[in-house]
PDB file of C-alpha atoms in Angstrom:
ATOM      1  CA  MET A   1      15.796   3.355  17.458  1.00 94.00           C
ATOM      2  CA  LYS A   2      17.457   6.665  16.688  1.00 94.00           C
ATOM      3  CA  LEU A   3      20.703   5.424  18.227  1.00 97.00           C
ATOM      4  CA  SER A   4      20.516   2.231  16.155  1.00 96.00           C
ATOM      5  CA  GLU A   5      19.979   4.339  13.064  1.00 94.00           C
ATOM      6  CA  LYS A   6      23.017   6.487  13.827  1.00 95.00           C
ATOM      7  CA  MET A   7      25.149   3.398  14.432  1.00 96.00           C
ATOM      8  CA  ALA A   8      24.012   1.800  11.175  1.00 94.00           C
ATOM      9  CA  VAL A   9      24.831   4.920   9.192  1.00 95.00           C
ATOM     10  CA  LYS A  10      28.189   5.390  10.879  1.00 94.00           C
ATOM     11  CA  TYR A  11      29.545   1.852  10.575  1.00 95.00           C
ATOM     12  CA  SER A  12      28.018   0.640   7.295  1.00 93.00           C
ATOM     13  CA  ASP A  13      30.080   0.616   4.118  1.00 92.00           C
ATOM     14  CA  ILE A  14      27.042   1.074   1.884  1.00 94.00           C
ATOM     15  CA  LEU A  15      23.602   2.384   2.856  1.00 95.00           C
ATOM     16  CA  ILE A  16      20.450   1.101   1.175  1.00 96.00           C
ATOM     17  CA  GLY A  17      17.120   2.906   1.220  1.00 95.00           C
ATOM     18  CA  ASP A  18      13.963   1.250  -0.123  1.00 96.00           C
ATOM     19  CA  ASN A  19      12.467   4.537  -1.319  1.00 97.00           C
ATOM     20  CA  LYS A  20      13.625   7.841  -2.766  1.00 95.00           C
ATOM     21  CA  GLY A  21      12.186   9.540   0.309  1.00 94.00           C
ATOM     22  CA  ILE A  22      14.328   7.345   2.564  1.00 95.00           C
ATOM     23  CA  THR A  23      17.573   7.919   0.651  1.00 95.00           C
ATOM     24  CA  TYR A  24      16.880  11.666   0.713  1.00 95.00           C
ATOM     25  CA  TYR A  25      16.365  11.476   4.480  1.00 95.00           C
ATOM     26  CA  ILE A  26      19.644   9.581   4.973  1.00 95.00           C
ATOM     27  CA  LYS A  27      21.615  12.075   2.906  1.00 94.00           C
ATOM     28  CA  SER A  28      20.080  15.137   4.574  1.00 95.00           C
ATOM     29  CA  GLU A  29      19.947  13.851   8.161  1.00 95.00           C
ATOM     30  CA  TYR A  30      23.497  12.444   8.076  1.00 95.00           C
ATOM     31  CA  SER A  31      25.103  14.671   5.442  1.00 93.00           C
ATOM     32  CA  LYS A  32      28.531  14.701   7.120  1.00 91.00           C
ATOM     33  CA  THR A  33      28.579  11.004   7.948  1.00 91.00           C
ATOM     34  CA  VAL A  34      27.617   9.805   4.468  1.00 92.00           C
ATOM     35  CA  LYS A  35      29.736  12.313   2.607  1.00 89.00           C
ATOM     36  CA  ASN A  36      32.087   9.611   1.316  1.00 88.00           C
ATOM     37  CA  LYS A  37      29.663   6.675   1.387  1.00 91.00           C
ATOM     38  CA  ARG A  38      27.408   5.142  -1.232  1.00 92.00           C
ATOM     39  CA  VAL A  39      23.678   5.497  -0.652  1.00 95.00           C
ATOM     40  CA  GLU A  40      21.751   3.141  -2.911  1.00 95.00           C
ATOM     41  CA  LEU A  41      18.051   2.861  -3.699  1.00 96.00           C
ATOM     42  CA  ILE A  42      16.682  -0.693  -3.875  1.00 97.00           C
ATOM     43  CA  ALA A  43      12.970  -1.333  -3.350  1.00 96.00           C
ATOM     44  CA  TYR A  44      11.008  -4.627  -3.259  1.00 94.00           C
ATOM     45  CA  GLY A  45       9.488  -6.972  -5.774  1.00 95.00           C
ATOM     46  CA  GLY A  46       5.764  -7.471  -6.138  1.00 94.00           C
ATOM     47  CA  ASP A  47       5.487  -9.880  -9.039  1.00 92.00           C
ATOM     48  CA  GLN A  48       5.285 -12.968  -6.833  1.00 91.00           C
ATOM     49  CA  ILE A  49       1.523 -12.558  -7.053  1.00 88.00           C
ATOM     50  CA  SER A  50      -0.761 -12.449 -10.079  1.00 83.00           C
ATOM     51  CA  ARG A  51      -4.463 -12.101 -10.733  1.00 84.00           C
ATOM     52  CA  PHE A  52      -6.294 -14.977  -9.094  1.00 83.00           C
ATOM     53  CA  HIS A  53      -9.843 -16.065  -9.897  1.00 85.00           C
ATOM     54  CA  ASP A  54     -11.836 -18.626  -7.910  1.00 88.00           C
ATOM     55  CA  ASN A  55     -15.601 -18.370  -8.234  1.00 90.00           C
ATOM     56  CA  SER A  56     -16.095 -20.660  -5.247  1.00 92.00           C
ATOM     57  CA  LEU A  57     -14.902 -17.857  -2.943  1.00 94.00           C
ATOM     58  CA  PHE A  58     -17.970 -15.802  -3.839  1.00 94.00           C
ATOM     59  CA  GLU A  59     -19.906 -18.183  -1.600  1.00 94.00           C
ATOM     60  CA  ARG A  60     -17.820 -17.063   1.379  1.00 94.00           C
ATOM     61  CA  TYR A  61     -17.604 -13.408   0.336  1.00 95.00           C
ATOM     62  CA  SER A  62     -20.929 -12.831  -1.394  1.00 95.00           C
ATOM     63  CA  PHE A  63     -20.563  -9.054  -1.075  1.00 94.00           C
ATOM     64  CA  CYS A  64     -17.710  -9.251  -3.591  1.00 95.00           C
ATOM     65  CA  ARG A  65     -20.107 -10.139  -6.397  1.00 94.00           C
ATOM     66  CA  GLU A  66     -20.669  -6.415  -6.932  1.00 94.00           C
ATOM     67  CA  PRO A  67     -17.887  -3.831  -7.604  1.00 95.00           C
ATOM     68  CA  TYR A  68     -15.905  -3.043  -4.462  1.00 97.00           C
ATOM     69  CA  SER A  69     -12.808  -1.238  -3.203  1.00 97.00           C
ATOM     70  CA  VAL A  70     -10.285  -3.060  -1.039  1.00 98.00           C
ATOM     71  CA  THR A  71      -7.751  -2.140   1.626  1.00 97.00           C
ATOM     72  CA  VAL A  72      -5.350  -4.488   3.421  1.00 96.00           C
ATOM     73  CA  CYS A  73      -3.162  -3.158   6.246  1.00 95.00           C
ATOM     74  CA  ARG A  74      -2.293  -3.166   9.914  1.00 95.00           C
ATOM     75  CA  ILE A  75      -4.847  -1.140  11.869  1.00 97.00           C
ATOM     76  CA  GLU A  76      -2.630   1.756  12.906  1.00 96.00           C
ATOM     77  CA  PRO A  77      -3.263   5.543  12.827  1.00 96.00           C
ATOM     78  CA  GLU A  78      -0.398   6.156  10.383  1.00 96.00           C
ATOM     79  CA  ASN A  79      -2.207   3.989   7.836  1.00 97.00           C
ATOM     80  CA  ASN A  80      -5.101   6.484   7.789  1.00 97.00           C
ATOM     81  CA  VAL A  81      -7.626   3.807   8.649  1.00 98.00           C
ATOM     82  CA  TYR A  82     -10.106   6.269  10.123  1.00 98.00           C
ATOM     83  CA  VAL A  83      -9.945   8.561   7.085  1.00 98.00           C
ATOM     84  CA  ILE A  84     -10.723   5.690   4.711  1.00 98.00           C
ATOM     85  CA  LEU A  85     -13.599   4.385   6.819  1.00 98.00           C
ATOM     86  CA  GLU A  86     -15.068   7.845   7.283  1.00 98.00           C
ATOM     87  CA  ALA A  87     -15.011   8.452   3.533  1.00 98.00           C
ATOM     88  CA  PHE A  88     -16.835   5.213   2.701  1.00 98.00           C
ATOM     89  CA  SER A  89     -19.328   5.617   5.539  1.00 97.00           C
ATOM     90  CA  GLU A  90     -20.621   8.634   3.609  1.00 96.00           C
ATOM     91  CA  MET A  91     -20.667   6.867   0.222  1.00 96.00           C
ATOM     92  CA  LEU A  92     -23.469   4.347   0.647  1.00 94.00           C
ATOM     93  CA  ASP A  93     -23.356   3.352  -3.012  1.00 94.00           C
ATOM     94  CA  GLU A  94     -19.689   2.280  -2.733  1.00 96.00           C
ATOM     95  CA  THR A  95     -18.629  -1.013  -1.130  1.00 97.00           C
ATOM     96  CA  LEU A  96     -15.417  -1.278   0.873  1.00 98.00           C
ATOM     97  CA  VAL A  97     -13.727  -4.523   1.911  1.00 98.00           C
ATOM     98  CA  PHE A  98     -11.164  -3.776   4.632  1.00 98.00           C
ATOM     99  CA  VAL A  99      -8.871  -6.529   5.923  1.00 97.00           C
ATOM    100  CA  GLY A 100      -6.951  -5.837   9.131  1.00 97.00           C
ATOM    101  CA  ASN A 101      -6.131  -6.810  12.724  1.00 97.00           C
ATOM    102  CA  TRP A 102      -9.072  -5.001  14.316  1.00 97.00           C
ATOM    103  CA  GLU A 103      -8.826  -6.774  17.665  1.00 96.00           C
ATOM    104  CA  LYS A 104      -5.125  -6.030  18.211  1.00 95.00           C
ATOM    105  CA  SER A 105      -5.581  -2.633  19.864  1.00 96.00           C
ATOM    106  CA  GLU A 106      -8.139  -0.333  21.415  1.00 97.00           C
ATOM    107  CA  TYR A 107      -7.798   1.850  18.331  1.00 97.00           C
ATOM    108  CA  GLY A 108      -8.835  -1.023  16.076  1.00 97.00           C
ATOM    109  CA  ARG A 109     -11.656  -2.188  18.342  1.00 97.00           C
ATOM    110  CA  SER A 110     -13.136   1.305  18.558  1.00 98.00           C
ATOM    111  CA  LEU A 111     -13.087   1.703  14.769  1.00 98.00           C
ATOM    112  CA  LYS A 112     -14.672  -1.709  14.296  1.00 97.00           C
ATOM    113  CA  GLU A 113     -17.450  -0.856  16.741  1.00 97.00           C
ATOM    114  CA  LYS A 114     -18.145   2.481  15.055  1.00 97.00           C
ATOM    115  CA  PHE A 115     -18.070   1.445  11.403  1.00 98.00           C
ATOM    116  CA  SER A 116     -19.286  -2.164  11.454  1.00 95.00           C
ATOM    117  CA  VAL A 117     -22.856  -0.809  11.421  1.00 96.00           C
ATOM    118  CA  CYS A 118     -22.278   0.538   7.897  1.00 97.00           C
ATOM    119  CA  LYS A 119     -23.803  -1.983   5.515  1.00 96.00           C
ATOM    120  CA  ASN A 120     -21.491  -1.002   2.672  1.00 97.00           C
ATOM    121  CA  ILE A 121     -18.323  -1.560   4.756  1.00 98.00           C
ATOM    122  CA  HIS A 122     -17.081  -5.099   5.404  1.00 98.00           C
ATOM    123  CA  LEU A 123     -14.419  -5.295   8.118  1.00 98.00           C
ATOM    124  CA  LEU A 124     -12.629  -8.624   7.792  1.00 97.00           C
ATOM    125  CA  ALA A 125     -10.293 -10.171  10.345  1.00 97.00           C
ATOM    126  CA  PRO A 126      -6.688 -10.914   9.296  1.00 95.00           C
ATOM    127  CA  ILE A 127      -6.514 -13.473   6.482  1.00 95.00           C
ATOM    128  CA  TYR A 128      -3.419 -15.655   6.447  1.00 93.00           C
ATOM    129  CA  GLU A 129      -4.186 -17.638   3.289  1.00 92.00           C
ATOM    130  CA  PRO A 130      -2.248 -15.761   0.588  1.00 90.00           C
ATOM    131  CA  HIS A 131      -4.502 -16.951  -2.225  1.00 92.00           C
ATOM    132  CA  ILE A 132      -7.569 -15.461  -0.535  1.00 94.00           C
ATOM    133  CA  VAL A 133      -5.924 -12.079   0.034  1.00 94.00           C
ATOM    134  CA  ASN A 134      -4.732 -12.215  -3.567  1.00 93.00           C
ATOM    135  CA  TRP A 135      -8.270 -13.030  -4.730  1.00 95.00           C
ATOM    136  CA  LEU A 136      -9.782 -10.131  -2.777  1.00 96.00           C
ATOM    137  CA  ARG A 137      -7.312  -7.715  -4.341  1.00 95.00           C
ATOM    138  CA  SER A 138      -7.488  -9.219  -7.838  1.00 93.00           C
ATOM    139  CA  ASN A 139     -11.258  -8.825  -8.034  1.00 94.00           C
ATOM    140  CA  ALA A 140     -11.404  -5.303  -6.588  1.00 95.00           C
ATOM    141  CA  HIS A 141     -12.139  -2.394  -8.922  1.00 94.00           C
ATOM    142  CA  VAL A 142     -10.055   0.005  -6.769  1.00 96.00           C
ATOM    143  CA  TYR A 143      -7.212  -0.453  -4.278  1.00 97.00           C
ATOM    144  CA  ILE A 144      -7.135   2.121  -1.457  1.00 98.00           C
ATOM    145  CA  HIS A 145      -3.654   2.608   0.003  1.00 98.00           C
ATOM    146  CA  GLY A 146      -3.479   4.606   3.228  1.00 97.00           C
ATOM    147  CA  HIS A 147       0.095   4.081   4.420  1.00 97.00           C
ATOM    148  CA  SER A 148       1.834   7.363   5.225  1.00 96.00           C
ATOM    149  CA  ALA A 149       5.193   6.139   6.544  1.00 91.00           C
ATOM    150  CA  GLY A 150       7.795   3.454   6.038  1.00 85.00           C
ATOM    151  CA  GLY A 151       9.216   4.008   2.571  1.00 93.00           C
ATOM    152  CA  THR A 152       8.196   1.638  -0.225  1.00 95.00           C
ATOM    153  CA  ASN A 153       5.332  -0.504   0.996  1.00 94.00           C
ATOM    154  CA  PRO A 154       5.287  -4.161  -0.190  1.00 92.00           C
ATOM    155  CA  SER A 155       1.481  -4.269  -0.394  1.00 93.00           C
ATOM    156  CA  LEU A 156       1.528  -1.239  -2.696  1.00 96.00           C
ATOM    157  CA  VAL A 157       3.982  -2.742  -5.187  1.00 96.00           C
ATOM    158  CA  GLU A 158       1.955  -5.975  -5.123  1.00 95.00           C
ATOM    159  CA  ALA A 159      -1.217  -4.037  -5.963  1.00 95.00           C
ATOM    160  CA  MET A 160       0.645  -2.281  -8.764  1.00 96.00           C
ATOM    161  CA  ASN A 161       1.649  -5.637 -10.243  1.00 95.00           C
ATOM    162  CA  LEU A 162      -2.033  -6.649 -10.265  1.00 94.00           C
ATOM    163  CA  SER A 163      -2.780  -3.747 -12.659  1.00 94.00           C
ATOM    164  CA  ILE A 164      -5.679  -2.292 -10.690  1.00 94.00           C
ATOM    165  CA  PRO A 165      -6.482   1.411 -10.133  1.00 95.00           C
ATOM    166  CA  ILE A 166      -4.830   2.750  -6.978  1.00 96.00           C
ATOM    167  CA  LEU A 167      -5.831   5.709  -4.820  1.00 97.00           C
ATOM    168  CA  ALA A 168      -2.903   6.376  -2.481  1.00 97.00           C
ATOM    169  CA  PHE A 169      -2.394   8.663   0.488  1.00 98.00           C
ATOM    170  CA  ASP A 170      -0.497  11.745  -0.609  1.00 97.00           C
ATOM    171  CA  CYS A 171       3.018  11.479   0.824  1.00 97.00           C
ATOM    172  CA  VAL A 172       6.532  11.466  -0.599  1.00 96.00           C
ATOM    173  CA  TYR A 173       6.892   7.686  -0.225  1.00 97.00           C
ATOM    174  CA  ASN A 174       3.752   6.772  -2.172  1.00 97.00           C
ATOM    175  CA  ARG A 175       4.412   9.342  -4.870  1.00 97.00           C
ATOM    176  CA  ALA A 176       7.934   7.997  -5.321  1.00 96.00           C
ATOM    177  CA  THR A 177       6.752   4.378  -5.453  1.00 97.00           C
ATOM    178  CA  THR A 178       4.010   5.031  -8.007  1.00 97.00           C
ATOM    179  CA  LYS A 179       6.099   7.551  -9.977  1.00 96.00           C
ATOM    180  CA  GLU A 180       3.343  10.165  -9.644  1.00 95.00           C
ATOM    181  CA  LYS A 181       1.065   8.066 -11.867  1.00 94.00           C
ATOM    182  CA  CYS A 182      -1.898   7.278  -9.613  1.00 93.00           C
ATOM    183  CA  LEU A 183      -4.391   9.508  -7.780  1.00 94.00           C
ATOM    184  CA  TYR A 184      -3.645  10.861  -4.302  1.00 96.00           C
ATOM    185  CA  TRP A 185      -5.703  11.966  -1.314  1.00 97.00           C
ATOM    186  CA  LYS A 186      -5.107  13.492   2.096  1.00 97.00           C
ATOM    187  CA  SER A 187      -8.574  13.744   3.599  1.00 97.00           C
ATOM    188  CA  SER A 188     -11.900  11.967   3.643  1.00 97.00           C
ATOM    189  CA  ASP A 189     -13.319  14.595   1.293  1.00 96.00           C
ATOM    190  CA  ASP A 190     -10.427  14.071  -1.133  1.00 96.00           C
ATOM    191  CA  LEU A 191     -11.049  10.344  -1.221  1.00 96.00           C
ATOM    192  CA  GLN A 192     -14.785  10.795  -1.742  1.00 96.00           C
ATOM    193  CA  ASN A 193     -14.213  13.189  -4.624  1.00 94.00           C
ATOM    194  CA  LEU A 194     -11.837  10.763  -6.325  1.00 94.00           C
ATOM    195  CA  MET A 195     -14.329   7.935  -5.981  1.00 93.00           C
ATOM    196  CA  LYS A 196     -17.253  10.034  -7.221  1.00 88.00           C
ATOM    197  CA  ASN A 197     -15.352  11.239 -10.270  1.00 79.00           C
ATOM    198  CA  LYS A 198     -13.986   7.878 -11.375  1.00 74.00           C
ATOM    199  CA  SER A 199     -14.215   7.333 -15.099  1.00 65.00           C
ATOM    200  CA  GLY A 200     -11.850   6.370 -17.893  1.00 71.00           C
ATOM    201  CA  LYS A 201      -9.062   7.785 -15.721  1.00 88.00           C
ATOM    202  CA  PHE A 202      -9.198   4.642 -13.574  1.00 91.00           C
ATOM    203  CA  ALA A 203      -8.495   2.395 -16.546  1.00 91.00           C
ATOM    204  CA  GLU A 204      -5.492   4.536 -17.441  1.00 92.00           C
ATOM    205  CA  ILE A 205      -4.198   4.370 -13.855  1.00 94.00           C
ATOM    206  CA  ALA A 206      -4.569   0.583 -13.819  1.00 94.00           C
ATOM    207  CA  ARG A 207      -2.495   0.348 -16.987  1.00 94.00           C
ATOM    208  CA  GLU A 208       0.162   2.741 -15.656  1.00 95.00           C
ATOM    209  CA  MET A 209       0.372   0.879 -12.345  1.00 96.00           C
ATOM    210  CA  GLY A 210       0.759  -2.459 -14.091  1.00 95.00           C
ATOM    211  CA  GLU A 211       3.467  -1.211 -16.417  1.00 96.00           C
ATOM    212  CA  THR A 212       5.388   0.553 -13.632  1.00 96.00           C
ATOM    213  CA  GLY A 213       5.065  -2.440 -11.325  1.00 95.00           C
ATOM    214  CA  LYS A 214       6.403  -4.895 -13.870  1.00 94.00           C
ATOM    215  CA  ARG A 215       9.216  -2.549 -14.934  1.00 95.00           C
ATOM    216  CA  LEU A 216      10.478  -1.500 -11.493  1.00 96.00           C
ATOM    217  CA  TYR A 217       9.204  -3.987  -8.941  1.00 96.00           C
ATOM    218  CA  SER A 218      10.084  -7.454 -10.182  1.00 96.00           C
ATOM    219  CA  TRP A 219      12.146  -9.702  -7.909  1.00 96.00           C
ATOM    220  CA  GLU A 220      14.528 -10.426 -10.765  1.00 96.00           C
ATOM    221  CA  ARG A 221      15.328  -6.708 -11.029  1.00 96.00           C
ATOM    222  CA  ILE A 222      15.723  -6.375  -7.260  1.00 97.00           C
ATOM    223  CA  ALA A 223      17.993  -9.439  -7.131  1.00 97.00           C
ATOM    224  CA  ARG A 224      20.154  -8.033  -9.931  1.00 97.00           C
ATOM    225  CA  GLN A 225      20.502  -4.742  -8.044  1.00 97.00           C
ATOM    226  CA  TYR A 226      21.699  -6.510  -4.890  1.00 96.00           C
ATOM    227  CA  ASN A 227      23.976  -8.783  -6.868  1.00 96.00           C
ATOM    228  CA  ALA A 228      25.609  -5.791  -8.573  1.00 94.00           C
ATOM    229  CA  LEU A 229      26.026  -4.160  -5.171  1.00 92.00           C
ATOM    230  CA  TYR A 230      27.793  -7.192  -3.697  1.00 90.00           C
ATOM    231  CA  GLN A 231      30.115  -7.492  -6.669  1.00 88.00           C
TER     232      GLN A 231
END
């Protein structure tokens, strides 16, 4: 992978990073190679989804009738799955709906076995119907984002476009994506404290996320950026 990266940097005419953290990495890691090359920042759109309401789905997911937090991700260590589950396992008055591929690895299976006994945590298998995933996120009162790597994450910009409060893992990528306008955590204790102290701040974050998402992460804007690049 490192060799492929070096080749891409060396032989490309223009380099595109999807996050400020990625473009910084390219410029610092390959300072001599990119000295006379353009390094552009183009992220992703997230406005292909919108708030979705379907009361019939409460029959399938009855635990969503009460306020809940939601997380959707691949079950990998770098997505801080354990940290999120540990935090909610100690907050019995908070409900967490966590969608992921639990059976894909030993890591996922072990977490499912350990935390499925928590009555306030609902571990759902992968859901491939977009409208259902959209519904679960639309109705959540908080979106928990644990990704720590990979630049701008598509699920994060989608959540931003839904105008819901976001608590994101504290890393350069998430801070750049959200423009420092949401709340950040690094540990289970951090996450618990943010959840326990939620108040009017959450409404403000939801508004900021919605405005930032619509301003920066629309597919029309992304398409215009690529079009300008090609021209």
